[in-house]
Amino acid sequence: MRPESLMMRYGYRPDWSMGAIKSPIFQTSTFAFRSAAEGKAFFEVAYGLREPDEGEDPGLIYSRLNHPDLQILEDRLTLWDGAEAAVAFESGMAAIASTLLTFLRPGDVVLHSDPLYGGTDWLFNHVLTEFGITPVGFLAGSPPEAVEEAVRAAREIGRLAMIYVETPANPTNALVDIELCVRLAREAGDDVRVAVDNTFLGPLWQHPLKLGADLVLYSLTKYAGGHSDLIAGACLGSAELVSRVRATRTFLGTTTDPWTGWLLLRSLETMKLRMTCQMENARRVADFLAGRPEVERVHYLGHLPEGDPQRAVYDRQCLAPGGMISFDIRGGEAGAFRFLDALEMVYLA
Ligand code: PLP
């Protein structure tokens, strides 16, 4: 079955919860062990001190480490991206920060596409720098030679540990060629990870892991949450890499809580319907804007012309244009503010 069908029940059994067809909200801080030996065994597995034995239940310990609404959510998230494992966080920034802290060390260089979501940009340029990690940016949408040159420049500064890509970029919708970044990372060394922030098109219309990326990151606050009532994030990838990120999460304490986990399970059931409708609406809005004299330029993937190098990247790695639009309006800040302050249905949020 496809992920949208599996969102109703995958990873949950009613006999765990007195027959309830929906997973309850397991609003508990901690879990009881049947014996001291069982508690010891659970901790050994959770802390990575040993692999679980064949068929061994890894066991619930404490809601910062694991809880049912979290584990069902993580299992369901893997389906969309075809990931081996997922780890969920209390925000997109928590997912990004915890992942970066797992793989970057003082002296390392991280090459990243530009622009980035503002919070991520701040993390790179004002927080990681305090820990001796050097960010080097390249412009999203620049030709392959420019990306190759950026890799060379980054490697001259220190050990290149990661290529971090946000594609499409917030807010310009500029695309970065994921397969190119994967090739350059592999040429630079086995332990150079490629991480992709897939918030703008995923998990429906872009699958970076299938293009060779090591890690996929999400702000689940957006499409996945979908109701503007929660903040959450996720990191997906191979079981091996994700278990390292999970260990970081345990000690930073950036775990999704039971209530948010439950809200996301609710949201995932309708995600494909919502995202598909949002995409259809976005096309109408983008077409309308493109025909208006007040609008200088519309940044929308569905309008990329044939022959544009960005169109070639789009055709290779995106399955649909999604719902994100930005546009430049004539008249500078005054013109933009006049437009914004005249909006009636859309909040300035
Ligand atoms: N990545 C992108 C592309 C975003 O737009 C955002 C938030 O706007 C984030 C990451 C951060 O996510 P969160 O706000 O859930 O921490």
PDB file of N, CA and C in Angstrom, residues 124-169:
ATOM      1  N   PHE A 124      24.289  28.606  11.581  1.00  0.00           N
ATOM      2  CA  PHE A 124      25.571  28.422  10.903  1.00  0.00           C
ATOM      3  C   PHE A 124      26.534  29.562  11.217  1.00  0.00           C
ATOM      4  N   ASN A 125      26.027  30.788  11.094  1.00  0.00           N
ATOM      5  CA  ASN A 125      26.934  31.940  11.093  1.00  0.00           C
ATOM      6  C   ASN A 125      27.155  32.595  12.449  1.00  0.00           C
ATOM      7  N   HIS A 126      26.316  32.260  13.434  1.00  0.00           N
ATOM      8  CA  HIS A 126      26.489  32.883  14.751  1.00  0.00           C
ATOM      9  C   HIS A 126      26.632  31.893  15.894  1.00  0.00           C
ATOM     10  N   VAL A 127      26.245  30.649  15.694  1.00  0.00           N
ATOM     11  CA  VAL A 127      26.337  29.663  16.788  1.00  0.00           C
ATOM     12  C   VAL A 127      27.468  28.671  16.504  1.00  0.00           C
ATOM     13  N   LEU A 128      27.429  28.011  15.345  1.00  0.00           N
ATOM     14  CA  LEU A 128      28.462  27.011  15.046  1.00  0.00           C
ATOM     15  C   LEU A 128      29.850  27.633  15.013  1.00  0.00           C
ATOM     16  N   THR A 129      29.929  28.877  14.568  1.00  0.00           N
ATOM     17  CA  THR A 129      31.235  29.554  14.526  1.00  0.00           C
ATOM     18  C   THR A 129      31.844  29.652  15.929  1.00  0.00           C
ATOM     19  N   GLU A 130      30.992  29.755  16.963  1.00  0.00           N
ATOM     20  CA  GLU A 130      31.479  29.820  18.353  1.00  0.00           C
ATOM     21  C   GLU A 130      32.118  28.499  18.782  1.00  0.00           C
ATOM     22  N   PHE A 131      31.812  27.430  18.043  1.00  0.00           N
ATOM     23  CA  PHE A 131      32.368  26.112  18.361  1.00  0.00           C
ATOM     24  C   PHE A 131      33.479  25.726  17.387  1.00  0.00           C
ATOM     25  N   GLY A 132      34.004  26.720  16.668  1.00  0.00           N
ATOM     26  CA  GLY A 132      35.140  26.456  15.780  1.00  0.00           C
ATOM     27  C   GLY A 132      34.755  25.772  14.484  1.00  0.00           C
ATOM     28  N   ILE A 133      33.498  25.863  14.084  1.00  0.00           N
ATOM     29  CA  ILE A 133      33.045  25.259  12.816  1.00  0.00           C
ATOM     30  C   ILE A 133      32.842  26.381  11.803  1.00  0.00           C
ATOM     31  N   THR A 134      33.429  26.218  10.621  1.00  0.00           N
ATOM     32  CA  THR A 134      33.397  27.296   9.625  1.00  0.00           C
ATOM     33  C   THR A 134      32.351  27.016   8.554  1.00  0.00           C
ATOM     34  N   PRO A 135      31.351  27.894   8.410  1.00  0.00           N
ATOM     35  CA  PRO A 135      30.400  27.742   7.302  1.00  0.00           C
ATOM     36  C   PRO A 135      30.921  28.416   6.044  1.00  0.00           C
ATOM     37  N   VAL A 136      30.737  27.730   4.907  1.00  0.00           N
ATOM     38  CA  VAL A 136      31.080  28.321   3.601  1.00  0.00           C
ATOM     39  C   VAL A 136      29.839  28.185   2.717  1.00  0.00           C
ATOM     40  N   GLY A 137      29.376  29.306   2.175  1.00  0.00           N
ATOM     41  CA  GLY A 137      28.134  29.272   1.400  1.00  0.00           C
ATOM     42  C   GLY A 137      28.372  29.283  -0.101  1.00  0.00           C
ATOM     43  N   PHE A 138      27.434  28.697  -0.852  1.00  0.00           N
ATOM     44  CA  PHE A 138      27.401  28.872  -2.309  1.00  0.00           C
ATOM     45  C   PHE A 138      25.955  29.189  -2.691  1.00  0.00           C
ATOM     46  N   LEU A 139      25.814  29.973  -3.745  1.00  0.00           N
ATOM     47  CA  LEU A 139      24.493  30.461  -4.124  1.00  0.00           C
ATOM     48  C   LEU A 139      23.644  29.339  -4.721  1.00  0.00           C
ATOM     49  N   ALA A 140      22.462  29.101  -4.128  1.00  0.00           N
ATOM     50  CA  ALA A 140      21.532  28.132  -4.719  1.00  0.00           C
ATOM     51  C   ALA A 140      21.184  28.597  -6.118  1.00  0.00           C
ATOM     52  N   GLY A 141      21.207  27.675  -7.064  1.00  0.00           N
ATOM     53  CA  GLY A 141      20.894  28.030  -8.443  1.00  0.00           C
ATOM     54  C   GLY A 141      22.127  28.335  -9.262  1.00  0.00           C
ATOM     55  N   SER A 142      23.325  28.315  -8.610  1.00  0.00           N
ATOM     56  CA  SER A 142      24.534  28.607  -9.391  1.00  0.00           C
ATOM     57  C   SER A 142      24.957  27.356 -10.181  1.00  0.00           C
ATOM     58  N   PRO A 143      25.739  27.539 -11.264  1.00  0.00           N
ATOM     59  CA  PRO A 143      26.089  26.406 -12.125  1.00  0.00           C
ATOM     60  C   PRO A 143      27.011  25.404 -11.416  1.00  0.00           C
ATOM     61  N   PRO A 144      27.086  24.161 -11.923  1.00  0.00           N
ATOM     62  CA  PRO A 144      27.874  23.108 -11.274  1.00  0.00           C
ATOM     63  C   PRO A 144      29.319  23.523 -10.989  1.00  0.00           C
ATOM     64  N   GLU A 145      29.931  24.270 -11.941  1.00  0.00           N
ATOM     65  CA  GLU A 145      31.346  24.665 -11.730  1.00  0.00           C
ATOM     66  C   GLU A 145      31.490  25.519 -10.470  1.00  0.00           C
ATOM     67  N   ALA A 146      30.484  26.355 -10.187  1.00  0.00           N
ATOM     68  CA  ALA A 146      30.560  27.213  -9.002  1.00  0.00           C
ATOM     69  C   ALA A 146      30.472  26.371  -7.722  1.00  0.00           C
ATOM     70  N   VAL A 147      29.660  25.313  -7.773  1.00  0.00           N
ATOM     71  CA  VAL A 147      29.540  24.442  -6.591  1.00  0.00           C
ATOM     72  C   VAL A 147      30.856  23.676  -6.403  1.00  0.00           C
ATOM     73  N   GLU A 148      31.421  23.193  -7.525  1.00  0.00           N
ATOM     74  CA  GLU A 148      32.710  22.482  -7.455  1.00  0.00           C
ATOM     75  C   GLU A 148      33.778  23.391  -6.868  1.00  0.00           C
ATOM     76  N   GLU A 149      33.788  24.649  -7.290  1.00  0.00           N
ATOM     77  CA  GLU A 149      34.759  25.616  -6.787  1.00  0.00           C
ATOM     78  C   GLU A 149      34.555  25.857  -5.286  1.00  0.00           C
ATOM     79  N   ALA A 150      33.294  25.919  -4.869  1.00  0.00           N
ATOM     80  CA  ALA A 150      32.995  26.128  -3.440  1.00  0.00           C
ATOM     81  C   ALA A 150      33.514  24.953  -2.608  1.00  0.00           C
ATOM     82  N   VAL A 151      33.382  23.722  -3.145  1.00  0.00           N
ATOM     83  CA  VAL A 151      33.902  22.549  -2.423  1.00  0.00           C
ATOM     84  C   VAL A 151      35.415  22.672  -2.278  1.00  0.00           C
ATOM     85  N   ARG A 152      36.084  23.070  -3.387  1.00  0.00           N
ATOM     86  CA  ARG A 152      37.549  23.221  -3.321  1.00  0.00           C
ATOM     87  C   ARG A 152      37.925  24.262  -2.272  1.00  0.00           C
ATOM     88  N   ALA A 153      37.224  25.401  -2.289  1.00  0.00           N
ATOM     89  CA  ALA A 153      37.529  26.483  -1.330  1.00  0.00           C
ATOM     90  C   ALA A 153      37.293  26.015   0.104  1.00  0.00           C
ATOM     91  N   ALA A 154      36.216  25.272   0.316  1.00  0.00           N
ATOM     92  CA  ALA A 154      35.898  24.791   1.669  1.00  0.00           C
ATOM     93  C   ALA A 154      36.990  23.856   2.171  1.00  0.00           C
ATOM     94  N   ARG A 155      37.483  22.974   1.272  1.00  0.00           N
ATOM     95  CA  ARG A 155      38.471  21.977   1.697  1.00  0.00           C
ATOM     96  C   ARG A 155      39.821  22.609   1.995  1.00  0.00           C
ATOM     97  N   GLU A 156      40.048  23.792   1.452  1.00  0.00           N
ATOM     98  CA  GLU A 156      41.313  24.475   1.779  1.00  0.00           C
ATOM     99  C   GLU A 156      41.296  25.031   3.197  1.00  0.00           C
ATOM    100  N   ILE A 157      40.090  25.243   3.747  1.00  0.00           N
ATOM    101  CA  ILE A 157      39.980  25.829   5.088  1.00  0.00           C
ATOM    102  C   ILE A 157      40.140  24.770   6.175  1.00  0.00           C
ATOM    103  N   GLY A 158      39.586  23.577   5.951  1.00  0.00           N
ATOM    104  CA  GLY A 158      39.654  22.526   6.976  1.00  0.00           C
ATOM    105  C   GLY A 158      38.988  21.264   6.471  1.00  0.00           C
ATOM    106  N   ARG A 159      38.700  20.321   7.394  1.00  0.00           N
ATOM    107  CA  ARG A 159      38.059  19.065   6.998  1.00  0.00           C
ATOM    108  C   ARG A 159      36.611  19.339   6.605  1.00  0.00           C
ATOM    109  N   LEU A 160      36.269  19.036   5.354  1.00  0.00           N
ATOM    110  CA  LEU A 160      34.871  19.200   4.923  1.00  0.00           C
ATOM    111  C   LEU A 160      34.064  18.056   5.528  1.00  0.00           C
ATOM    112  N   ALA A 161      33.124  18.402   6.434  1.00  0.00           N
ATOM    113  CA  ALA A 161      32.370  17.358   7.128  1.00  0.00           C
ATOM    114  C   ALA A 161      30.984  17.174   6.546  1.00  0.00           C
ATOM    115  N   MET A 162      30.448  18.229   5.927  1.00  0.00           N
ATOM    116  CA  MET A 162      29.059  18.123   5.471  1.00  0.00           C
ATOM    117  C   MET A 162      28.776  19.113   4.349  1.00  0.00           C
ATOM    118  N   ILE A 163      27.938  18.685   3.408  1.00  0.00           N
ATOM    119  CA  ILE A 163      27.327  19.624   2.458  1.00  0.00           C
ATOM    120  C   ILE A 163      25.856  19.704   2.850  1.00  0.00           C
ATOM    121  N   TYR A 164      25.436  20.900   3.230  1.00  0.00           N
ATOM    122  CA  TYR A 164      24.083  21.114   3.732  1.00  0.00           C
ATOM    123  C   TYR A 164      23.306  21.915   2.695  1.00  0.00           C
ATOM    124  N   VAL A 165      22.187  21.354   2.265  1.00  0.00           N
ATOM    125  CA  VAL A 165      21.447  21.938   1.145  1.00  0.00           C
ATOM    126  C   VAL A 165      20.008  22.219   1.557  1.00  0.00           C
ATOM    127  N   GLU A 166      19.535  23.398   1.241  1.00  0.00           N
ATOM    128  CA  GLU A 166      18.105  23.692   1.397  1.00  0.00           C
ATOM    129  C   GLU A 166      17.562  23.918  -0.013  1.00  0.00           C
ATOM    130  N   THR A 167      16.752  22.983  -0.491  1.00  0.00           N
ATOM    131  CA  THR A 167      16.250  23.080  -1.864  1.00  0.00           C
ATOM    132  C   THR A 167      14.827  22.555  -1.963  1.00  0.00           C
ATOM    133  N   PRO A 168      13.889  23.346  -2.494  1.00  0.00           N
ATOM    134  CA  PRO A 168      14.016  24.744  -2.901  1.00  0.00           C
ATOM    135  C   PRO A 168      14.340  25.620  -1.690  1.00  0.00           C
ATOM    136  N   ALA A 169      15.056  26.723  -1.973  1.00  0.00           N
ATOM    137  CA  ALA A 169      15.499  27.593  -0.885  1.00  0.00           C
ATOM    138  C   ALA A 169      14.365  28.501  -0.401  1.00  0.00           C
TER     139      ALA A 169
END
